Amino acid sequence: MLTPQQFRKYATIIAATTVTNLGGLWLWRSLSTPTTNLTQEPEKTTLPSLTLSGHKGWVYAVAISPDGKTMASSGYDGTIKIWNFSNGQLLNTIDAHKDAIESLAISSDGQVLASGSWDNRVKLWRLGSGNLIQTLEGHTDDVKAIAISVDGQTLASGSYDGTIKIWNLKTGSVERNFKHSSSITSLAFSPDGEMLASGSKNGQIQTWQVNTGKPLHSLAAHKNTVWTIAFSPDGKTLASGSQDQKVKLWQVETGQLLCTLDGHDKAVLSVAFSPDSQTLASSSYDKKIHLWDVDTEEILETFKGHAKPVWSVNFSPDGQTLASGGADQTIKLWSMSALSNKQLQNTTASSAVVEVVASEITDQAKLEELNQKLYDRINQSWQKTPVWYEDLLFCITVNADGAIAKLEMMNEPANKYAEQTPLPKLFNTAKSEITEQKSVALFRVVMTPTGVLEVSPWSGWL
């Protein structure tokens, strides 16, 4: 069965069929007609599955161990709290620093916990026991960001003093210093450990080659402070969040801006990718957490459980839970299972049809029979599906060169649309879409609230 990540939503569609050697069902966008006889259900509020309390000040950071069993949190009170991630039980409290702890990182083997503080120090701890391993000193101002490489050998620390220090975790010595033109506010290692990205107070993002210290890309990324950056687990995308209220996605290899995500009303304080790189979480001073579909750039869900700004978000290794830490002195855990169900429902609500690449069909009679079955099944599905736009359905027969041989309006909205639209314009639009995609054959899979409604005989779907 197809996974929700494979679906592509269309507000409206036109269906076309080819009658030559290469056959299929073509889908492309058209205009939509709002309906007035459907009412949208009230928005349901998603509640956290667990709320943890214990800090005596803002919770600045949350970090989850690679095995998903333990979570660490830190905050303005200078303590680190270690929690059982599954049940929320407090396991240990470490009086770690004399000032606020704004950053945490856990090594890939789950043994070492690192903390960065406003006392200008980085400290290394045994995650299991809470014992101090080592104190790393060298910064002359607040340590705002830390990150540990995937091999667990290297730690990077960024400070308001405008420097990034690369530490050897075995020896505790500084191997390199990177200098920035402004205070460092965020850091992240690429998944392969070869690149380090830094965000700064002047809105710039800089990427570095770790083993040489060579600058790679310098991006005038935001109009104000870059509070947070994160690499996608697949290593292809870098996300950044800023005081300018925007989230931006960048192509790692080229440094090119991919898109800007607008949705927050105040500064974006934290971003985190899901393990499959498909979902991005962003938290803000506006007290909200948005979950974004990375491919479609749409908001999938908004969590509104914190009473004050949300300083940190982090996904569990299995992607089933999101942890958030806020200025309301709480850590909240959010279940992603509800999001998976909502993704399916959203796909159905926006359109009953998605596109999938299919094999060819050469029998014209069989194709016409399929068209009728297709229409009947889609019509039945739509009668059960709450959609906020009534789809236009056309059946268009075309030749191999894209010339339209026949056009039929298959439902009432399509008839009304055709009455208002000159047929030459409609034909030209259809032809351009077909010729642009003439090497691809498509068939339909109809989504219902309970799963996939199969409508094609190809590849074992019928």
XYZ file of C-alpha atoms in Angstrom:
462
model
C 0.000 0.000 0.000
C 1.160 3.497 -0.705
C 2.430 5.588 2.182
C 0.992 9.072 2.867
C 4.322 10.638 1.829
C 3.686 9.538 -1.779
C 0.440 11.467 -2.129
C 0.250 14.744 -4.041
C -2.812 16.872 -3.338
C -4.822 18.625 -6.040
C -7.604 21.058 -5.223
C -9.180 20.226 -8.579
C -8.345 17.936 -11.464
C -8.916 17.249 -15.111
C -8.737 13.616 -16.230
C -7.603 12.707 -19.745
C -7.187 9.364 -21.498
C -4.953 8.410 -24.392
C -6.225 6.003 -27.065
C -2.951 5.143 -28.822
C -0.270 2.603 -27.950
C 0.692 4.389 -24.767
C -2.366 4.791 -22.599
C -3.094 6.173 -19.189
C -5.035 8.672 -17.158
C -3.592 12.164 -17.021
C -4.107 14.513 -14.104
C -3.429 18.225 -13.917
C -4.662 21.313 -12.138
C -7.673 23.383 -13.091
C -9.919 25.959 -11.446
C -12.178 25.028 -8.555
C -15.715 25.987 -7.634
C -16.376 26.676 -3.919
C -19.422 24.907 -2.574
C -21.865 26.467 -0.161
C -23.692 23.339 0.953
C -20.774 21.936 2.946
C -19.769 23.133 6.411
C -16.335 22.593 7.901
C -16.081 20.877 11.261
C -14.613 22.909 14.145
C -10.837 22.612 14.418
C -9.786 20.012 16.964
C -7.043 20.903 19.426
C -4.245 18.367 19.769
C -3.212 17.938 23.393
C 0.246 16.842 24.565
C 0.510 13.216 25.604
C 2.609 14.223 28.613
C 3.612 17.439 30.408
C 6.732 17.449 32.597
C 7.391 20.054 35.281
C 10.366 20.654 37.555
C 12.477 23.487 36.199
C 12.360 26.795 38.060
C 12.793 28.923 34.978
C 12.521 28.888 31.199
C 13.312 25.531 29.560
C 15.807 26.392 26.838
C 16.785 22.990 25.463
C 15.608 19.389 25.171
C 17.715 16.513 23.836
C 16.723 12.865 23.361
C 19.129 9.926 23.530
C 19.659 7.895 20.331
C 17.901 4.866 21.832
C 14.845 6.992 22.650
C 14.832 5.971 26.307
C 16.179 9.118 27.963
C 15.582 12.848 27.584
C 17.620 15.726 28.983
C 16.323 19.257 29.546
C 18.039 22.446 30.646
C 17.062 25.986 31.400
C 17.469 29.324 33.050
C 17.859 27.728 36.495
C 21.271 26.269 35.567
C 20.148 22.669 36.057
C 19.948 19.680 33.762
C 17.128 17.229 34.351
C 17.229 13.659 33.088
C 13.876 12.023 32.343
C 12.567 8.597 31.431
C 11.252 9.400 27.970
C 8.503 6.788 27.906
C 6.756 7.665 31.189
C 8.118 11.106 32.110
C 9.700 9.993 35.378
C 12.443 12.332 36.650
C 15.623 10.255 36.957
C 18.232 12.822 37.945
C 18.817 16.540 38.479
C 22.298 17.924 37.846
C 23.326 21.293 39.286
C 25.346 21.888 36.181
C 26.206 25.569 35.732
C 26.150 28.822 37.648
C 24.103 30.456 34.902
C 21.480 29.567 32.291
C 22.043 26.529 30.062
C 20.818 27.321 26.577
C 22.134 24.315 24.649
C 22.399 20.544 25.051
C 23.747 17.741 22.860
C 23.979 13.964 23.306
C 26.634 11.837 21.603
C 25.568 9.229 19.057
C 26.462 6.375 21.429
C 24.252 7.903 24.129
C 27.076 8.036 26.667
C 28.006 11.723 26.766
C 25.801 14.736 27.431
C 27.221 18.177 26.644
C 25.888 21.479 27.988
C 26.665 25.064 27.000
C 26.015 27.931 29.382
C 25.947 31.659 29.847
C 28.897 31.124 32.238
C 31.068 30.828 29.069
C 31.730 27.121 29.658
C 30.948 23.805 28.021
C 30.656 20.776 30.295
C 30.642 17.078 29.471
C 28.612 14.630 31.577
C 27.949 10.913 31.798
C 24.338 10.688 30.709
C 23.652 7.590 32.769
C 25.135 8.746 36.071
C 25.178 12.517 35.743
C 28.869 12.607 36.683
C 31.011 15.429 35.304
C 33.615 14.260 32.785
C 35.280 17.515 31.840
C 34.872 21.296 31.662
C 35.872 23.005 28.411
C 36.956 26.613 28.834
C 38.045 29.159 26.266
C 35.059 31.285 25.278
C 34.869 34.821 26.621
C 31.089 35.230 26.385
C 27.872 33.188 26.580
C 27.971 29.772 24.902
C 24.763 29.866 22.874
C 25.065 26.691 20.810
C 26.797 23.311 20.853
C 26.741 20.276 18.557
C 28.407 16.849 18.578
C 29.505 15.152 15.357
C 27.916 11.843 14.397
C 31.115 9.897 15.173
C 31.165 11.326 18.696
C 34.751 12.528 18.336
C 34.171 16.248 17.879
C 32.189 18.957 19.628
C 31.534 22.415 18.215
C 30.641 25.341 20.458
C 29.454 28.773 19.358
C 29.511 31.875 21.504
C 28.466 35.472 21.680
C 32.207 36.200 21.482
C 31.920 35.585 17.715
C 33.962 32.377 17.637
C 33.291 28.715 16.996
C 35.598 26.267 18.719
C 36.121 22.713 17.483
C 37.004 20.443 20.402
C 38.506 16.965 20.466
C 36.228 15.153 22.898
C 38.876 12.610 23.869
C 41.542 15.130 24.832
C 39.402 18.179 25.587
C 41.682 20.323 23.445
C 40.703 22.931 20.850
C 41.588 21.741 17.355
C 40.330 24.762 15.412
C 38.804 28.194 15.846
C 36.365 29.601 13.292
C 35.782 33.336 13.468
C 32.496 34.917 12.517
C 31.582 38.533 11.854
C 28.877 38.429 14.520
C 27.790 36.589 17.664
C 27.111 32.881 17.097
C 23.550 31.872 17.948
C 23.127 28.380 16.427
C 25.183 25.404 15.225
C 24.577 22.078 13.490
C 26.738 19.283 12.073
C 25.734 17.670 8.796
C 24.733 13.988 9.142
C 28.048 12.844 7.651
C 29.995 15.102 10.034
C 31.926 16.781 7.232
C 30.151 20.135 7.345
C 29.294 22.545 10.144
C 26.641 25.234 9.750
C 26.448 28.301 11.968
C 23.813 30.983 12.384
C 24.576 34.402 13.769
C 23.064 37.499 15.263
C 23.468 39.489 12.033
C 21.205 37.085 10.106
C 23.964 35.244 8.264
C 24.447 31.509 7.870
C 27.947 30.182 7.260
C 28.874 26.622 6.360
C 32.336 25.237 7.025
C 34.403 22.213 6.057
C 35.116 20.705 9.457
C 38.473 19.023 8.854
C 40.071 22.070 7.201
C 38.102 25.016 8.570
C 37.483 26.195 5.003
C 34.339 28.369 4.591
C 31.945 26.839 2.051
C 28.847 29.034 1.756
C 28.095 32.417 3.251
C 24.380 33.195 3.102
C 22.659 36.502 3.801
C 19.856 34.354 5.108
C 17.603 36.472 7.316
C 16.955 40.086 8.204
C 17.636 39.427 11.872
C 19.130 36.893 14.294
C 19.241 33.262 13.164
C 18.180 31.550 16.378
C 18.149 28.001 15.057
C 19.436 25.782 12.251
C 19.105 22.045 11.552
C 20.202 19.619 8.842
C 17.709 17.111 7.500
C 18.750 13.527 8.314
C 19.194 12.789 4.595
C 21.745 15.627 4.449
C 20.083 17.438 1.556
C 18.386 20.348 3.306
C 19.278 22.930 5.938
C 16.478 24.660 7.842
C 16.842 27.998 9.608
C 14.564 30.004 11.882
C 14.932 33.658 12.719
C 13.874 36.664 14.702
C 12.262 37.824 11.428
C 9.492 35.219 12.049
C 10.434 33.118 9.020
C 11.594 29.567 8.471
C 13.775 28.997 5.413
C 14.931 25.822 3.702
C 18.269 25.723 1.874
C 19.878 23.233 -0.473
C 22.980 22.031 1.349
C 25.138 21.323 -1.697
C 24.673 24.691 -3.400
C 23.470 26.996 -0.620
C 20.452 27.889 -2.764
C 17.247 29.015 -1.043
C 14.539 26.411 -1.632
C 11.582 28.083 0.043
C 10.420 30.406 2.806
C 7.802 29.152 5.255
C 5.560 31.868 6.675
C 3.334 30.908 9.573
C 4.665 32.276 12.834
C 3.700 35.641 14.293
C 6.881 36.153 16.319
C 10.511 35.011 16.357
C 11.221 31.403 15.361
C 13.300 29.881 18.160
C 13.816 26.236 17.171
C 13.533 23.911 14.164
C 13.884 20.127 13.945
C 13.456 17.545 11.181
C 11.687 14.232 11.614
C 13.927 11.162 11.116
C 12.523 10.595 7.597
C 13.243 14.240 6.616
C 9.611 14.657 5.507
C 8.351 16.819 8.376
C 9.835 19.952 9.925
C 8.845 21.209 13.358
C 9.261 24.889 14.184
C 8.618 26.616 17.505
C 8.237 30.275 18.227
C 7.909 33.117 20.653
C 4.236 33.104 19.569
C 3.798 29.971 21.788
C 3.016 27.762 18.782
C 4.637 24.720 17.233
C 4.046 24.245 13.515
C 4.573 20.939 11.737
C 5.399 21.472 8.064
C 5.274 19.079 5.134
C 8.724 19.661 3.636
C 7.646 18.742 0.095
C 4.421 20.746 -0.126
C 5.496 23.550 2.264
C 2.117 23.297 3.992
C 1.356 23.320 7.713
C 0.171 19.855 8.696
C -0.586 20.614 12.330
C -0.198 23.348 14.930
C 0.358 22.534 18.604
C -0.824 25.181 21.048
C -0.098 23.721 24.471
C 2.521 26.072 25.890
C 1.490 29.193 27.785
C 4.708 31.049 26.909
C 7.370 31.009 24.146
C 8.575 27.590 22.984
C 12.367 27.571 23.014
C 13.169 24.075 21.825
C 11.732 21.176 19.812
C 13.208 17.761 19.106
C 11.914 14.550 17.505
C 12.372 11.141 19.074
C 14.596 8.772 17.040
C 11.561 6.790 15.848
C 9.702 9.958 14.830
C 6.662 9.038 16.911
C 7.031 11.802 19.502
C 7.976 15.478 19.480
C 9.409 17.026 22.653
C 9.153 20.756 23.321
C 10.543 22.987 26.049
C 9.027 26.352 26.904
C 9.301 29.517 28.922
C 6.327 28.252 30.942
C 8.868 25.976 32.711
C 7.416 22.787 31.192
C 8.446 20.104 28.734
C 5.645 18.665 26.620
C 5.574 15.457 24.621
C 3.369 15.318 21.517
C 2.288 12.132 19.758
C 2.886 12.021 16.011
C 0.392 9.183 15.487
C -2.415 11.743 15.439
C -0.518 13.630 12.745
C -0.279 10.515 10.550
C -4.048 10.067 10.728
C -4.622 13.739 9.987
C -2.291 13.601 6.962
C -4.518 10.894 5.468
C -7.670 12.869 6.254
C -6.206 16.069 4.817
C -5.297 14.269 1.612
C -8.857 13.019 1.313
C -10.423 16.377 2.147
C -8.377 18.310 -0.380
C -8.945 15.828 -3.180
C -10.161 12.291 -3.601
C -7.500 11.625 -6.209
C -3.724 11.332 -6.253
C -1.291 10.520 -9.045
C 0.899 7.459 -9.418
C 3.083 6.341 -12.324
C 1.571 3.318 -14.100
C 2.261 0.931 -16.942
C 0.630 1.198 -20.371
C -2.701 -0.080 -21.688
C -3.333 -0.637 -25.400
C -6.927 -1.895 -25.602
C -9.211 1.075 -26.325
C -12.370 -0.787 -25.288
C -10.739 -1.769 -22.030
C -9.656 1.815 -21.506
C -13.187 3.107 -22.046
C -14.516 0.494 -19.648
C -11.957 1.594 -17.085
C -12.986 5.198 -17.562
C -16.557 4.367 -16.652
C -15.482 2.316 -13.643
C -13.158 5.109 -12.665
C -15.891 7.699 -12.811
C -18.362 5.505 -10.923
C -15.926 4.767 -8.137
C -14.713 8.323 -7.801
C -18.295 9.535 -7.744
C -19.151 7.057 -4.979
C -16.053 8.025 -3.037
C -16.780 11.732 -3.284
C -20.277 11.190 -1.934
C -18.676 9.915 1.276
C -15.780 12.339 1.394
C -16.044 15.806 3.033
C -14.330 18.136 0.569
C -14.438 21.906 0.762
C -14.076 22.371 -3.007
C -16.151 20.434 -5.498
C -13.838 18.987 -8.132
C -14.139 19.558 -11.844
C -14.056 16.246 -13.702
C -13.346 16.136 -17.433
C -12.731 13.121 -19.634
C -10.448 14.103 -22.508
C -9.447 11.725 -25.307
C -6.177 12.672 -26.992
C -3.918 11.426 -29.741
C -0.259 10.619 -29.217
C 0.771 14.073 -30.443
C -1.436 15.745 -27.862
C -4.278 16.723 -30.188
C -7.622 16.563 -28.401
C -10.102 14.224 -30.077
C -12.933 14.421 -27.563
C -13.824 16.316 -24.401
C -16.612 15.417 -22.003
C -17.733 17.200 -18.848
C -18.220 14.446 -16.294
C -19.964 16.324 -13.482
C -22.095 19.425 -12.915
C -19.260 21.748 -11.772
C -17.390 20.853 -14.955
C -20.467 21.696 -17.042
C -20.793 25.085 -15.340
C -17.104 25.783 -15.787
C -17.264 24.903 -19.497
C -20.251 27.228 -19.975
C -18.222 30.128 -18.576
C -14.937 29.295 -20.299
C -14.375 29.489 -24.080
C -13.724 25.985 -25.403
C -10.583 27.012 -27.359
C -9.042 28.214 -24.093
C -10.033 24.990 -22.363
C -8.620 22.900 -25.204
C -5.347 24.836 -25.286
C -4.880 24.454 -21.554
C -5.505 20.731 -21.780
C -3.204 20.295 -24.757
C -0.308 22.148 -23.157
C -0.539 20.028 -20.035
C -0.663 16.785 -22.001
C 2.234 17.600 -24.308
C 4.410 18.705 -21.389
C 3.933 15.316 -19.727
C 3.539 13.119 -22.817
C 6.241 10.647 -21.732
C 4.422 9.773 -18.509
C 1.353 7.608 -18.027
C -0.711 8.043 -14.892
C -3.582 6.278 -13.234
C -5.707 7.123 -10.258
C -5.832 5.904 -6.717
C -8.831 7.229 -4.827
C -8.392 8.016 -1.142
C -11.128 7.425 1.403
C -11.108 7.984 5.179
C -10.469 4.260 5.643
C -7.673 3.768 3.148
C -6.966 3.323 -0.552
C -9.777 2.722 -3.054
C -8.100 0.947 -5.976
C -9.260 1.944 -9.443
C -6.705 0.521 -11.875
C -5.904 -3.019 -13.056
C -2.217 -2.238 -13.505
C 0.489 -3.508 -11.172
C -1.994 -5.570 -9.200
C -4.083 -2.646 -8.028
C -7.483 -4.061 -9.035
